Structures are given as C-alpha cells and as structure tokens.
PDB file of C-alpha atoms in Angstrom:
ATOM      1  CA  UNK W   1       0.000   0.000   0.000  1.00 83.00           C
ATOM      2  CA  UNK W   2       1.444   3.047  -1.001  1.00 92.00           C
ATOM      3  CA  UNK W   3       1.408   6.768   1.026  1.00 96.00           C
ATOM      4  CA  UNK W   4      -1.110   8.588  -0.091  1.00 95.00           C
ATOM      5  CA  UNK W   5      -3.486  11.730   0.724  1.00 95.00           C
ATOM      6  CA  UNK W   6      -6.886  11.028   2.755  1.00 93.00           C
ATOM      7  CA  UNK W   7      -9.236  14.590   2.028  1.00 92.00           C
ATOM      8  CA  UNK W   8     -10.766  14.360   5.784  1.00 93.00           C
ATOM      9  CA  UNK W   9     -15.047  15.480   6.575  1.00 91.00           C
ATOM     10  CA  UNK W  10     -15.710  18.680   7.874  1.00 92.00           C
ATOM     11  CA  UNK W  11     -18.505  20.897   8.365  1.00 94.00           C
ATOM     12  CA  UNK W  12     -19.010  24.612   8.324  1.00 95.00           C
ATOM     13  CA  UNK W  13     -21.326  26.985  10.350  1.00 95.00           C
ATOM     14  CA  UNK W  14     -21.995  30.321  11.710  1.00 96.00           C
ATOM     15  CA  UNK W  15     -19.661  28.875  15.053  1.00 95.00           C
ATOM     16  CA  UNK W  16     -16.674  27.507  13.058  1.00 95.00           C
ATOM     17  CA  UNK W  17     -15.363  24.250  11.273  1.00 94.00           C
ATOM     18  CA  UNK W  18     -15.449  20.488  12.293  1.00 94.00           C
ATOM     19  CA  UNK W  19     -12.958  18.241  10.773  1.00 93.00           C
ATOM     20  CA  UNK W  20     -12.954  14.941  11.524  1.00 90.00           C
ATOM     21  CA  UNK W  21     -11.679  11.375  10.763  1.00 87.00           C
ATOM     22  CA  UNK W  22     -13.965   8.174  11.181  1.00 84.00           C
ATOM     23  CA  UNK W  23     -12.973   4.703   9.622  1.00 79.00           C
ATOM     24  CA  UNK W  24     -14.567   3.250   6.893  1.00 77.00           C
ATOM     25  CA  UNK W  25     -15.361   0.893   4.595  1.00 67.00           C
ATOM     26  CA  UNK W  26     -12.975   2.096   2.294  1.00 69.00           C
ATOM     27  CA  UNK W  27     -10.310   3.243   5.085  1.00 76.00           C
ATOM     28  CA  UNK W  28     -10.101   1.361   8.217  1.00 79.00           C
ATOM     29  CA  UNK W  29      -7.557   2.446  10.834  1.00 83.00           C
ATOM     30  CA  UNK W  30      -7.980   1.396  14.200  1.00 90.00           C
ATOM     31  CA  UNK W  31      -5.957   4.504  16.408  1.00 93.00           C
ATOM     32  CA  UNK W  32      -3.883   2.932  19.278  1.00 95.00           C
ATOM     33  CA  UNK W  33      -1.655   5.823  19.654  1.00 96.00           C
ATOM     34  CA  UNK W  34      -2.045   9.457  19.505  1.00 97.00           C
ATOM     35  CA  UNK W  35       0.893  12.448  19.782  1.00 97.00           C
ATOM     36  CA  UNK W  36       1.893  16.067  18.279  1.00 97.00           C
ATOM     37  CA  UNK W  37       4.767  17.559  17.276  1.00 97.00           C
ATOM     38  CA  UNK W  38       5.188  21.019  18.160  1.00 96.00           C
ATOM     39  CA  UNK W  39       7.495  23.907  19.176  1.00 96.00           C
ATOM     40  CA  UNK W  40      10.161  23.072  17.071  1.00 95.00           C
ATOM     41  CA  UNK W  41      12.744  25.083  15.040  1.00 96.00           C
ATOM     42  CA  UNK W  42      11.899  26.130  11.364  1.00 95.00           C
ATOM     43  CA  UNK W  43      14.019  24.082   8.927  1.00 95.00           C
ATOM     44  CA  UNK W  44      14.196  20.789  11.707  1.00 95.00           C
ATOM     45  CA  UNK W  45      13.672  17.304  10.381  1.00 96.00           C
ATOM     46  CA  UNK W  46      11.354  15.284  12.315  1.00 96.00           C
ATOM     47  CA  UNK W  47      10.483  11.875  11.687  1.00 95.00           C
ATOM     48  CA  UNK W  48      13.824  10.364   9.969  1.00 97.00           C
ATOM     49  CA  UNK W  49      12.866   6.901  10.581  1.00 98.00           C
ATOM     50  CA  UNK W  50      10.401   4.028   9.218  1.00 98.00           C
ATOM     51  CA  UNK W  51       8.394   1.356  10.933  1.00 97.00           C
ATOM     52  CA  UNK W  52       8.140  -2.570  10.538  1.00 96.00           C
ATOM     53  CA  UNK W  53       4.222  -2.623  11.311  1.00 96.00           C
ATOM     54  CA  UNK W  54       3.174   1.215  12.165  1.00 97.00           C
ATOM     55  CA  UNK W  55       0.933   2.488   9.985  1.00 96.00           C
ATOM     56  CA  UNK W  56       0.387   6.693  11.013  1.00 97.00           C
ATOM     57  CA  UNK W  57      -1.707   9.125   9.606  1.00 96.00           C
ATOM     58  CA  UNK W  58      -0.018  12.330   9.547  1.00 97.00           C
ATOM     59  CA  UNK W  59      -2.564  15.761   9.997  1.00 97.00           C
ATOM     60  CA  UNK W  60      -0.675  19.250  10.008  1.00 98.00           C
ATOM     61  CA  UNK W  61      -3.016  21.325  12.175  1.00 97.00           C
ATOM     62  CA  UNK W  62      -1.227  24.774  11.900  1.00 98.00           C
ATOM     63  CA  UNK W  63       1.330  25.825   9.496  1.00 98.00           C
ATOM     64  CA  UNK W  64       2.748  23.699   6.920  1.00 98.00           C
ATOM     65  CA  UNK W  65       5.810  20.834   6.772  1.00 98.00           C
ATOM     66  CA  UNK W  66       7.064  18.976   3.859  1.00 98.00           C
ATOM     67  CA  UNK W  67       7.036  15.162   3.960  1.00 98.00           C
ATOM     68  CA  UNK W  68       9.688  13.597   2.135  1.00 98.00           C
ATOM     69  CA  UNK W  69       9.270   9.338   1.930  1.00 98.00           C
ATOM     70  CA  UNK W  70      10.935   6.150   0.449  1.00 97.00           C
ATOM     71  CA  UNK W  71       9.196   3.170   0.414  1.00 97.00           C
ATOM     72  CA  UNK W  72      10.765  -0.268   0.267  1.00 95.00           C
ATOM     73  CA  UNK W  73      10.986  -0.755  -3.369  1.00 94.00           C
ATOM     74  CA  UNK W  74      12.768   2.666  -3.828  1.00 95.00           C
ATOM     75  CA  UNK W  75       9.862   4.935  -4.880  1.00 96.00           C
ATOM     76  CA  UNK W  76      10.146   8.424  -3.550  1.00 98.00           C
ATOM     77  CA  UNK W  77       7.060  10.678  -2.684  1.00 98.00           C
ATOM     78  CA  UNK W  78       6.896  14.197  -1.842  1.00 98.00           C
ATOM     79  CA  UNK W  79       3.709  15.859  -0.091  1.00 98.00           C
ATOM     80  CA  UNK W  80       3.202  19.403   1.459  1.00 98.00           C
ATOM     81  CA  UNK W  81       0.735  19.351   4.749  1.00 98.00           C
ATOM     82  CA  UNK W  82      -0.417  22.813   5.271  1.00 97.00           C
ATOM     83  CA  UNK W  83      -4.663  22.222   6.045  1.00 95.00           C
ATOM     84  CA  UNK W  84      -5.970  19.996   9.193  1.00 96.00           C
ATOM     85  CA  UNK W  85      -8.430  19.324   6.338  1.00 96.00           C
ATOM     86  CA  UNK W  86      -5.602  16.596   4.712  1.00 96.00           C
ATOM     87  CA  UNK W  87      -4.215  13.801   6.125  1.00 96.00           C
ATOM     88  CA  UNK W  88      -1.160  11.738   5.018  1.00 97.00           C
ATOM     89  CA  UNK W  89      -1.571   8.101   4.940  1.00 96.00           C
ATOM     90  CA  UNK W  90       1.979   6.775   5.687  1.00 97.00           C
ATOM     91  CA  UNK W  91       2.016   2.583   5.461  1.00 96.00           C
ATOM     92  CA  UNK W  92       5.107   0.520   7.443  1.00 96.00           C
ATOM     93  CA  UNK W  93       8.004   0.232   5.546  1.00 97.00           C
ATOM     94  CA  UNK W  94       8.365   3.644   4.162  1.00 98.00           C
ATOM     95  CA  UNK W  95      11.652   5.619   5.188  1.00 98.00           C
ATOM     96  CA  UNK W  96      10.072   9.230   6.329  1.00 98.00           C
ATOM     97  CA  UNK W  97      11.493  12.888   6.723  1.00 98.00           C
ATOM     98  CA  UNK W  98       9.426  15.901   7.500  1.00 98.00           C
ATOM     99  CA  UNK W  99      10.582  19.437   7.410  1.00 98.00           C
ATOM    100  CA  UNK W 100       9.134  21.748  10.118  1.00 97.00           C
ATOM    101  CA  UNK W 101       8.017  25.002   8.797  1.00 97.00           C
ATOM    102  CA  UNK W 102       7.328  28.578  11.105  1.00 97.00           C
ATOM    103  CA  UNK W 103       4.581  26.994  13.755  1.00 97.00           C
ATOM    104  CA  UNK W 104       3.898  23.905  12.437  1.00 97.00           C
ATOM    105  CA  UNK W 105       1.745  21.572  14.695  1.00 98.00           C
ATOM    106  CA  UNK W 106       1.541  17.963  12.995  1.00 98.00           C
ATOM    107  CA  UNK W 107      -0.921  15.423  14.593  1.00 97.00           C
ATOM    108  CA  UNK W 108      -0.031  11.885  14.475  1.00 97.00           C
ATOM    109  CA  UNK W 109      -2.676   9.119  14.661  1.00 95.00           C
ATOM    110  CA  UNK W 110      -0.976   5.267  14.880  1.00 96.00           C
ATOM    111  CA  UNK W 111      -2.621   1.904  14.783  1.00 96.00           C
ATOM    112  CA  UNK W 112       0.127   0.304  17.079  1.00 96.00           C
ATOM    113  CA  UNK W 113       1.166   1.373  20.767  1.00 97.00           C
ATOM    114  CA  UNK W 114       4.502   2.906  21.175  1.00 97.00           C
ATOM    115  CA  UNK W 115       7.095  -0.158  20.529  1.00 97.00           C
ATOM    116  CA  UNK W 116      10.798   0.722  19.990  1.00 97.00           C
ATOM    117  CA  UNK W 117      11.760  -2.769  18.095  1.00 97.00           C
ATOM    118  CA  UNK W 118       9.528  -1.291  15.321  1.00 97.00           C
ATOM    119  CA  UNK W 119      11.673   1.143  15.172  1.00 97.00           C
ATOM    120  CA  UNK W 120      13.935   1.148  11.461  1.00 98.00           C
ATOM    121  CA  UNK W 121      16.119   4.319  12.708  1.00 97.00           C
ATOM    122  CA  UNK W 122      19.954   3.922  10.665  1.00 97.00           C
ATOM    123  CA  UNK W 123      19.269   4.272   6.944  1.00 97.00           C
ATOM    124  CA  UNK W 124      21.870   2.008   6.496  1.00 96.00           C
ATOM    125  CA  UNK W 125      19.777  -0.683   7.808  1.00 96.00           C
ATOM    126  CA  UNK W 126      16.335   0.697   5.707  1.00 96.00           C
ATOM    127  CA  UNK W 127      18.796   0.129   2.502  1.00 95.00           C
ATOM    128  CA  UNK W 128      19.697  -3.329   3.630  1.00 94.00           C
ATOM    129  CA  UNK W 129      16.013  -3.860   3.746  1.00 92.00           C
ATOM    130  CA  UNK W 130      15.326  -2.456   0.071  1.00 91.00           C
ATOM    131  CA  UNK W 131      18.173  -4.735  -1.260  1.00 89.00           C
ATOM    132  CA  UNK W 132      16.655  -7.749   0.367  1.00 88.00           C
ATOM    133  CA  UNK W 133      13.423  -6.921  -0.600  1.00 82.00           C
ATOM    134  CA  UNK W 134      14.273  -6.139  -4.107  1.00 77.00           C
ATOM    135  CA  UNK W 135      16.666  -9.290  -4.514  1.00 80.00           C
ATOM    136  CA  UNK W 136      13.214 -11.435  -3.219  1.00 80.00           C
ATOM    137  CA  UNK W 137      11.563 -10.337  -6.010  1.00 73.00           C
TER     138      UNK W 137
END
C-alpha cells in the first residue's frame, strides 16, 4: 500500500469548522496511539525513521511541513501538509522525513502502541532492507 493523501469530513457553520476522521469501509484504521509535534525550530527534520508494522496518519493542524518518503521498493514521494483538512496516509516500511516550517503543529494518529523494536532508525539498515526486498523479487 502506497502513502497517499486522505481529504478528511468537515462541516461549516456560523460557530466555526469540524474536521474529523472516522474509519470506513474504504479506510479502516484502528488509532492505538495518539501524539503532536510542536514547538520546534523552522528548517528541523522530524520523523527520519520508518516502521516494521506502524501504519500513522499524519494531519498538520497549523502551518505547513514537507514530507519527504521512500518506500521499500525505492519509490520516492513528496507531499506538502499545510490544512488539518488533509491527512497523510503513511504505510510501514516507508523511510520518512518531514521538514518543520514557522509553527507547524503535525498530529499523528498510529494503529500500534509505542514499541521501539519497530523502530527502522539507521538508513543504512532501511537500505539493507530495500536490497533484500528487491533481490526477493
């Protein structure tokens, strides 16, 4: 399954907007896990990792960061976050970098609880996993 952009529900009245996410038949994502990313320097990298079984779905609720990804056959995505109206889809096995831009807040929903052996954090290691992948092909 490849990352990809999820256009989230919302409604509009007189007192403001709702946005919301609810499963569905089409998208099912059962949250676990649930964390923000705030406060942090213009220009930072956050993320700079991948997962063996996290899947996330990324929301930027203020400002705007830039998501660059690799998956494990090599392909390389590029998305901008900048409305709490969007949310990034990110599947396990995808190498992930996101750029912080002037106060960003980015919302992070996850369908596993926090485990640090499903961690992939050396990129060394993410590349060993590409070659393997792409010599079991």
């Amino acid at each position: 399954m490849a990352p990809r952009i999820l256009e989230l529900e919302n409604r509009t009245s007189a007192t403001g907007k709702l946005t919301f996410f609810e499963p569905s038949s089409d998208f099912s994502f059962q949250i676990k896990r649930t964390f923000w990313i705030s406060s942090v320097s213009v220009g930072a990298k956050r993320g700079v990792h991948a997962h063996k079984k996290e899947s996330q779905l990324l929301i930027c609720l203020n400002g705007a960061v830039q998501v660059e990804l690799e998956d494990v056959e090599k392909n390389t995505f590029h998305f901008e976050l900048s409305s709490p109206d969007k949310a990034l889809f990110l599947p396990p096995l995808v190498w992930s970098s996101v750029c912080i831009g002037k106060d960003a807040i980015l919302l992070v929903l996850s369908d596993q609880e926090f485990c640090e052996e499903d961690y992939i954090r050396d990129k060394a290691d993410f590349a060993n996993l590409q070659s393997n992948y792409q010599k079991s092909r």
